[in-house]
Amino acid sequence: MVVDVRELTVGVLGGTGAQGKGLAIRWAQAGLRVLIGSRSADRAADVAEEIATTSGGSVLGRSNVDCAAEADVVLAALPWEAHADTLRELRSELSGKIVVDCVNPLGFDAKGPYALPVEEGSAAQQAEALLPDSRVTAAFHHVSAVTLADTDVSHVDLDVLVLGDDREATDLVRSLADVIPGVRGIYGGRLRNAHQVEALTANVIAINRRYKAHAGIRVTDV
């Protein structure tokens, strides 16, 4: 069954952070109803009002629990250190739903960014282990929060790699990417391959620092 993503409510856990806010702005601009989730419902409401003003769309703030329960599809844009605990607490609310994990487990030192080891293999695989009743995918790892938040940028030059083992779920997440002008959702393989996609973010950050850019990824010949 083909689903028009504009008919869905998208929840953004960690929606008060830069990446979550940027995607929320673009989805609201595209006509999706967006919920911003946070540990603090008041903080979520403040950020949602800000995003609604910026995007001109429908954006509401919720606690993480209410965001997960109310949304049709949920983006996990959480800090890595809060990833496991937050998802574990939301297992019931996320049951049966498509969960899009965009978390990059990275460390930073004097030499720059680097990928952190994850016992399950990747953040997405950790989410899959914590949410056995959800349809977990991985996507939106390499988006520039600065570019997304800049509404003067009408065309975002970016491909989004979407990984997962559920074809219907990955197709829907690809559609979430496609509603952003200039962005394409590209199937990037099974969820077991999420580690190298998450780790590649360290390289993208290094590129951005060296060239003072907001680089993204393009896949050729597709």
CSV table of N, CA and C in Angstrom, one decimal, residues 80 83-84 87 101-106 115-131 136-139 141 163-165 189-201:
chain,number,residue,atom,x,y,z
A,80,TRP,N,23.9,10.7,21.6
A,80,TRP,CA,24.3,9.3,21.7
A,80,TRP,C,24.2,8.9,23.2
A,83,HIS,N,20.7,7.8,24.0
A,83,HIS,CA,20.1,7.0,23.0
A,83,HIS,C,19.4,5.8,23.7
A,84,ALA,N,20.2,4.9,24.3
A,84,ALA,CA,19.7,3.7,24.9
A,84,ALA,C,18.6,3.9,25.9
A,87,LEU,N,15.2,5.3,24.4
A,87,LEU,CA,14.5,4.3,23.6
A,87,LEU,C,14.0,3.2,24.4
A,101,ASP,N,16.3,6.0,12.9
A,101,ASP,CA,17.4,6.3,13.8
A,101,ASP,C,18.5,7.1,13.0
A,102,CYS,N,18.8,8.3,13.4
A,102,CYS,CA,19.8,9.1,12.7
A,102,CYS,C,21.0,9.4,13.6
A,103,VAL,N,21.1,8.7,14.7
A,103,VAL,CA,22.2,9.0,15.7
A,103,VAL,C,23.5,8.5,15.2
A,104,ASN,N,24.5,9.4,15.4
A,104,ASN,CA,25.9,9.1,15.0
A,104,ASN,C,26.7,8.9,16.3
A,105,PRO,N,27.2,7.7,16.7
A,105,PRO,CA,28.0,7.6,17.9
A,105,PRO,C,29.4,8.0,17.6
A,106,LEU,N,29.8,9.3,17.9
A,106,LEU,CA,31.0,9.8,17.6
A,106,LEU,C,31.7,10.4,18.8
A,115,ALA,N,34.7,7.6,15.0
A,115,ALA,CA,33.5,6.7,15.3
A,115,ALA,C,33.8,5.9,16.6
A,116,LEU,N,32.8,5.9,17.4
A,116,LEU,CA,32.9,5.1,18.7
A,116,LEU,C,32.4,3.7,18.5
A,117,PRO,N,33.0,2.7,19.2
A,117,PRO,CA,32.5,1.3,19.1
A,117,PRO,C,31.1,1.2,19.8
A,118,VAL,N,30.3,0.4,19.2
A,118,VAL,CA,29.0,0.1,19.7
A,118,VAL,C,28.8,-1.4,19.8
A,119,GLU,N,28.4,-1.8,21.0
A,119,GLU,CA,28.4,-3.3,21.3
A,119,GLU,C,27.5,-4.0,20.3
A,120,GLU,N,26.3,-3.4,19.9
A,120,GLU,CA,25.4,-4.0,19.0
A,120,GLU,C,25.8,-3.9,17.5
A,121,GLY,N,26.8,-3.1,17.3
A,121,GLY,CA,27.3,-2.9,15.9
A,121,GLY,C,27.1,-1.5,15.4
A,122,SER,N,26.0,-0.8,15.8
A,122,SER,CA,25.7,0.5,15.4
A,122,SER,C,24.6,1.0,16.3
A,123,ALA,N,24.3,2.4,16.2
A,123,ALA,CA,23.2,2.9,17.0
A,123,ALA,C,21.9,2.3,16.5
A,124,ALA,N,21.8,2.2,15.2
A,124,ALA,CA,20.5,1.6,14.6
A,124,ALA,C,20.3,0.2,15.1
A,125,GLN,N,21.3,-0.6,15.2
A,125,GLN,CA,21.2,-2.0,15.6
A,125,GLN,C,20.9,-2.0,17.1
A,126,GLN,N,21.4,-1.0,17.9
A,126,GLN,CA,21.1,-0.9,19.3
A,126,GLN,C,19.6,-0.6,19.4
A,127,ALA,N,19.1,0.3,18.6
A,127,ALA,CA,17.7,0.6,18.6
A,127,ALA,C,16.8,-0.6,18.3
A,128,GLU,N,17.3,-1.4,17.3
A,128,GLU,CA,16.5,-2.6,16.9
A,128,GLU,C,16.5,-3.6,18.1
A,129,ALA,N,17.6,-3.7,18.8
A,129,ALA,CA,17.6,-4.6,20.0
A,129,ALA,C,16.7,-4.1,21.1
A,130,LEU,N,16.6,-2.8,21.3
A,130,LEU,CA,15.8,-2.2,22.4
A,130,LEU,C,14.4,-2.1,22.0
A,131,LEU,N,14.1,-2.1,20.7
A,131,LEU,CA,12.7,-2.0,20.2
A,131,LEU,C,12.3,-3.1,19.3
A,136,VAL,N,12.6,-0.7,12.7
A,136,VAL,CA,13.7,0.2,12.8
A,136,VAL,C,14.4,0.4,11.5
A,137,THR,N,14.6,1.6,11.1
A,137,THR,CA,15.4,2.0,9.9
A,137,THR,C,16.5,3.0,10.4
A,138,ALA,N,17.5,3.2,9.5
A,138,ALA,CA,18.5,4.2,9.7
A,138,ALA,C,18.6,5.1,8.6
A,139,ALA,N,18.7,6.5,8.8
A,139,ALA,CA,18.7,7.5,7.8
A,139,ALA,C,19.0,8.8,8.3
A,141,HIS,N,21.8,10.6,8.4
A,141,HIS,CA,23.0,10.8,9.2
A,141,HIS,C,23.9,11.9,8.7
A,163,LEU,N,18.6,2.8,5.4
A,163,LEU,CA,19.0,1.3,5.6
A,163,LEU,C,17.9,0.7,6.4
A,164,GLY,N,17.7,-0.6,6.2
A,164,GLY,CA,16.7,-1.3,6.9
A,164,GLY,C,16.4,-2.7,6.3
A,165,ASP,N,15.7,-3.5,7.1
A,165,ASP,CA,15.3,-4.9,6.6
A,165,ASP,C,13.9,-5.0,6.2
A,189,GLY,N,21.0,-0.4,1.9
A,189,GLY,CA,21.4,-1.7,2.3
A,189,GLY,C,20.6,-2.1,3.6
A,190,ARG,N,21.0,-3.2,4.1
A,190,ARG,CA,20.4,-3.8,5.3
A,190,ARG,C,20.9,-3.0,6.6
A,191,LEU,N,20.1,-3.2,7.6
A,191,LEU,CA,20.4,-2.5,8.9
A,191,LEU,C,21.8,-2.8,9.4
A,192,ARG,N,22.2,-4.1,9.1
A,192,ARG,CA,23.5,-4.5,9.6
A,192,ARG,C,24.7,-3.7,9.0
A,193,ASN,N,24.4,-2.9,8.0
A,193,ASN,CA,25.4,-2.1,7.4
A,193,ASN,C,25.4,-0.6,7.9
A,194,ALA,N,24.6,-0.4,8.9
A,194,ALA,CA,24.5,1.0,9.4
A,194,ALA,C,25.7,1.6,10.0
A,195,HIS,N,26.6,0.7,10.6
A,195,HIS,CA,27.8,1.2,11.2
A,195,HIS,C,28.6,2.1,10.3
A,196,GLN,N,28.9,1.6,9.1
A,196,GLN,CA,29.8,2.4,8.3
A,196,GLN,C,29.1,3.7,7.8
A,197,VAL,N,27.8,3.8,7.7
A,197,VAL,CA,27.1,5.0,7.4
A,197,VAL,C,27.2,6.0,8.5
A,198,GLU,N,27.0,5.5,9.8
A,198,GLU,CA,27.1,6.3,10.9
A,198,GLU,C,28.5,6.9,11.1
A,199,ALA,N,29.5,6.0,10.9
A,199,ALA,CA,30.9,6.3,11.0
A,199,ALA,C,31.4,7.3,10.0
A,200,LEU,N,30.8,7.3,8.8
A,200,LEU,CA,31.1,8.2,7.7
A,200,LEU,C,30.9,9.7,8.1
A,201,THR,N,30.0,9.9,9.0
A,201,THR,CA,29.7,11.2,9.5
A,201,THR,C,31.0,11.9,10.0
